[in-house]
Amino acid sequence: MHQVGIALSGGGTRGIVHIGVLQALEDHGIIPSIVSGTSAGSIVGVLYAHGYAPGDILEIASEQSLLRMFALKFPNKGFARHSLLRKMLSRHVPENSFEELKKPLFVAIANLNTGKTEIVSKGPLADVIIASSSIPVLYEPIQIGDYWYADGGLLMNLPVSPLRPHAKYVIGVNLIPRMKVDSEEVNSIIGVAARSFTLAAINTIEPELKYCDKLIEPVQIAHFSKFNFKNIKEMYEVGYEETTGLIPGILEDLKRLK
């Protein structure tokens, strides 16, 4: 049984926040030894499970070419392909399977054929990470075996429950804050579309919250678009500062577990 597990939600380029969270935890001696993730959370998660320190992950994730994969540009000649992500994984995560990672990793993917979430923690690695990050409409779905898969955030944007049987204490990091928005944010076509996607994600998040021992949900991140690749430092700091404020409570909880 692992002492601390961490579940990392999807959220586009807001995934930078996850790195700040991990850095703050490690700075206070809290080292998650089992990880789950969806979409951007699966990307940060696989780098962390490989063994990279948060600072190394920030350097990798800050590469403009990688962040551009989250740019909101609708393809006009069919689905876009995850060539940037596949190249990054090949370069930085040479493992061919989940079993080769230094830390156990659980990744949520959406089976488009069955309409159900699948949690993968064994077998071939790269295609599962790519499938979990395949934002519908923007990216082509990924075929694994007989089925087609897309972004895990469609059905489980915060995969906490897969960790519950394996960790004494589970931290969830949600990058889609559950909060009201002003009327002016939903009085345009783009605003309505963005809010609709957010509400759909929230509906997949709320059933998972009961499995968290501690939820990290920085409301400040709502000011950053999920397709923003200009405010890397600011998003990292949001994660770091939010988590730092919760450290005393987490340490107290962990003390009671001993």
mmCIF file of C-alpha atoms in Angstrom, residues 46-174:
data_model
loop_
_atom_site.group_PDB
_atom_site.id
_atom_site.type_symbol
_atom_site.label_atom_id
_atom_site.label_comp_id
_atom_site.label_asym_id
_atom_site.label_seq_id
_atom_site.Cartn_x
_atom_site.Cartn_y
_atom_site.Cartn_z
ATOM 1 C CA VAL A 46 4.007 9.844 -17.105
ATOM 2 C CA LEU A 47 6.997 12.184 -16.817
ATOM 3 C CA TYR A 48 6.763 12.058 -13.025
ATOM 4 C CA ALA A 49 6.304 8.289 -13.012
ATOM 5 C CA HIS A 50 9.355 7.980 -15.241
ATOM 6 C CA GLY A 51 11.382 9.634 -12.503
ATOM 7 C CA TYR A 52 11.785 13.246 -13.579
ATOM 8 C CA ALA A 53 11.882 15.875 -10.840
ATOM 9 C CA PRO A 54 9.223 18.616 -11.101
ATOM 10 C CA GLY A 55 11.850 21.100 -12.318
ATOM 11 C CA ASP A 56 12.806 18.771 -15.154
ATOM 12 C CA ILE A 57 9.157 18.305 -16.086
ATOM 13 C CA LEU A 58 8.682 22.084 -16.188
ATOM 14 C CA GLU A 59 11.601 22.397 -18.582
ATOM 15 C CA ILE A 60 10.218 19.676 -20.853
ATOM 16 C CA ALA A 61 6.641 20.985 -20.732
ATOM 17 C CA SER A 62 7.771 24.565 -21.396
ATOM 18 C CA GLU A 63 9.035 23.678 -24.854
ATOM 19 C CA GLN A 64 6.885 25.793 -27.130
ATOM 20 C CA SER A 65 6.575 23.003 -29.670
ATOM 21 C CA LEU A 66 4.939 20.738 -27.086
ATOM 22 C CA LEU A 67 2.620 23.387 -25.645
ATOM 23 C CA ARG A 68 1.456 24.230 -29.153
ATOM 24 C CA MET A 69 -0.303 20.875 -29.256
ATOM 25 C CA PHE A 70 -2.942 22.522 -27.052
ATOM 26 C CA ALA A 71 -3.420 25.501 -29.389
ATOM 27 C CA LEU A 72 -7.092 25.910 -30.300
ATOM 28 C CA LYS A 73 -6.793 25.592 -34.070
ATOM 29 C CA PHE A 74 -9.488 23.603 -35.788
ATOM 30 C CA PRO A 75 -8.074 21.475 -38.627
ATOM 31 C CA ASN A 76 -9.491 22.056 -42.092
ATOM 32 C CA LYS A 77 -8.182 18.846 -43.669
ATOM 33 C CA GLY A 78 -9.302 16.262 -41.148
ATOM 34 C CA PHE A 79 -8.089 15.474 -37.671
ATOM 35 C CA ALA A 80 -4.743 16.775 -36.467
ATOM 36 C CA ARG A 81 -2.208 14.187 -35.334
ATOM 37 C CA HIS A 82 -0.264 14.016 -32.091
ATOM 38 C CA SER A 83 3.160 14.133 -33.752
ATOM 39 C CA LEU A 84 4.578 16.584 -31.165
ATOM 40 C CA LEU A 85 3.442 14.523 -28.196
ATOM 41 C CA ARG A 86 4.626 11.271 -29.749
ATOM 42 C CA LYS A 87 8.037 12.824 -30.422
ATOM 43 C CA MET A 88 8.266 14.095 -26.818
ATOM 44 C CA LEU A 89 7.382 10.697 -25.386
ATOM 45 C CA SER A 90 9.904 8.956 -27.605
ATOM 46 C CA ARG A 91 12.627 11.359 -26.509
ATOM 47 C CA HIS A 92 11.907 11.709 -22.794
ATOM 48 C CA VAL A 93 10.045 8.531 -21.822
ATOM 49 C CA PRO A 94 11.834 5.622 -23.502
ATOM 50 C CA GLU A 95 9.879 2.983 -21.562
ATOM 51 C CA ASN A 96 7.736 0.771 -23.785
ATOM 52 C CA SER A 97 5.302 -0.244 -21.063
ATOM 53 C CA PHE A 98 3.668 0.941 -17.861
ATOM 54 C CA GLU A 99 5.505 -1.786 -15.977
ATOM 55 C CA GLU A 100 8.884 -0.205 -16.789
ATOM 56 C CA LEU A 101 8.041 3.120 -15.121
ATOM 57 C CA LYS A 102 9.574 3.876 -11.723
ATOM 58 C CA LYS A 103 6.161 4.657 -10.202
ATOM 59 C CA PRO A 104 2.801 2.988 -10.909
ATOM 60 C CA LEU A 105 0.685 5.063 -13.292
ATOM 61 C CA PHE A 106 -3.049 4.844 -14.038
ATOM 62 C CA VAL A 107 -4.377 6.659 -17.117
ATOM 63 C CA ALA A 108 -8.016 7.341 -18.014
ATOM 64 C CA ILE A 109 -9.051 7.014 -21.648
ATOM 65 C CA ALA A 110 -12.503 7.212 -23.257
ATOM 66 C CA ASN A 111 -13.576 4.252 -25.391
ATOM 67 C CA LEU A 112 -15.550 5.826 -28.230
ATOM 68 C CA ASN A 113 -17.066 2.492 -29.237
ATOM 69 C CA THR A 114 -18.432 1.433 -25.844
ATOM 70 C CA GLY A 115 -18.888 4.908 -24.382
ATOM 71 C CA LYS A 116 -17.097 3.853 -21.205
ATOM 72 C CA THR A 117 -14.007 4.954 -19.318
ATOM 73 C CA GLU A 118 -11.067 2.573 -19.268
ATOM 74 C CA ILE A 119 -8.259 2.840 -16.729
ATOM 75 C CA VAL A 120 -4.966 1.552 -18.081
ATOM 76 C CA SER A 121 -1.990 0.709 -15.875
ATOM 77 C CA LYS A 122 -0.360 -2.156 -17.746
ATOM 78 C CA GLY A 123 0.936 -2.872 -21.212
ATOM 79 C CA PRO A 124 2.112 -0.559 -24.031
ATOM 80 C CA LEU A 125 2.498 3.024 -22.866
ATOM 81 C CA ALA A 126 2.740 5.686 -25.584
ATOM 82 C CA ASP A 127 -0.574 5.131 -27.385
ATOM 83 C CA VAL A 128 -2.477 5.270 -24.082
ATOM 84 C CA ILE A 129 -0.971 8.657 -23.141
ATOM 85 C CA ILE A 130 -1.686 9.954 -26.638
ATOM 86 C CA ALA A 131 -5.262 8.637 -26.544
ATOM 87 C CA SER A 132 -5.889 10.268 -23.164
ATOM 88 C CA SER A 133 -4.711 13.580 -24.638
ATOM 89 C CA SER A 134 -6.665 13.384 -27.901
ATOM 90 C CA ILE A 135 -9.014 16.342 -27.508
ATOM 91 C CA PRO A 136 -12.208 15.544 -29.466
ATOM 92 C CA VAL A 137 -12.599 17.334 -32.812
ATOM 93 C CA LEU A 138 -9.070 18.785 -32.636
ATOM 94 C CA TYR A 139 -7.176 15.469 -32.699
ATOM 95 C CA GLU A 140 -7.729 12.133 -34.338
ATOM 96 C CA PRO A 141 -8.807 9.323 -32.010
ATOM 97 C CA ILE A 142 -6.288 6.558 -31.375
ATOM 98 C CA GLN A 143 -6.949 2.934 -32.234
ATOM 99 C CA ILE A 144 -5.860 0.432 -29.602
ATOM 100 C CA GLY A 145 -6.796 -3.128 -30.446
ATOM 101 C CA ASP A 146 -10.303 -3.229 -31.877
ATOM 102 C CA TYR A 147 -11.473 0.075 -30.387
ATOM 103 C CA TRP A 148 -11.015 3.806 -30.878
ATOM 104 C CA TYR A 149 -10.112 6.031 -27.951
ATOM 105 C CA ALA A 150 -10.130 9.751 -27.182
ATOM 106 C CA ASP A 151 -9.455 12.193 -24.358
ATOM 107 C CA GLY A 152 -10.117 10.595 -20.973
ATOM 108 C CA GLY A 153 -11.633 13.889 -19.840
ATOM 109 C CA LEU A 154 -14.775 13.057 -21.788
ATOM 110 C CA LEU A 155 -15.785 10.598 -19.067
ATOM 111 C CA MET A 156 -13.338 10.919 -16.150
ATOM 112 C CA ASN A 157 -11.388 14.147 -15.993
ATOM 113 C CA LEU A 158 -10.071 13.512 -12.466
ATOM 114 C CA PRO A 159 -9.220 9.802 -11.988
ATOM 115 C CA VAL A 160 -9.078 9.547 -8.204
ATOM 116 C CA SER A 161 -10.971 6.281 -7.691
ATOM 117 C CA PRO A 162 -8.343 4.128 -9.449
ATOM 118 C CA LEU A 163 -5.839 5.116 -6.738
ATOM 119 C CA ARG A 164 -8.116 4.562 -3.749
ATOM 120 C CA PRO A 165 -7.393 0.817 -3.326
ATOM 121 C CA HIS A 166 -3.653 1.390 -3.609
ATOM 122 C CA ALA A 167 -2.858 4.446 -1.456
ATOM 123 C CA LYS A 168 -3.526 5.388 2.162
ATOM 124 C CA TYR A 169 -3.795 9.090 1.285
ATOM 125 C CA VAL A 170 -4.936 10.426 -2.088
ATOM 126 C CA ILE A 171 -4.504 13.994 -3.301
ATOM 127 C CA GLY A 172 -6.613 15.170 -6.229
ATOM 128 C CA VAL A 173 -5.601 18.154 -8.370
ATOM 129 C CA ASN A 174 -8.507 19.667 -10.321
#
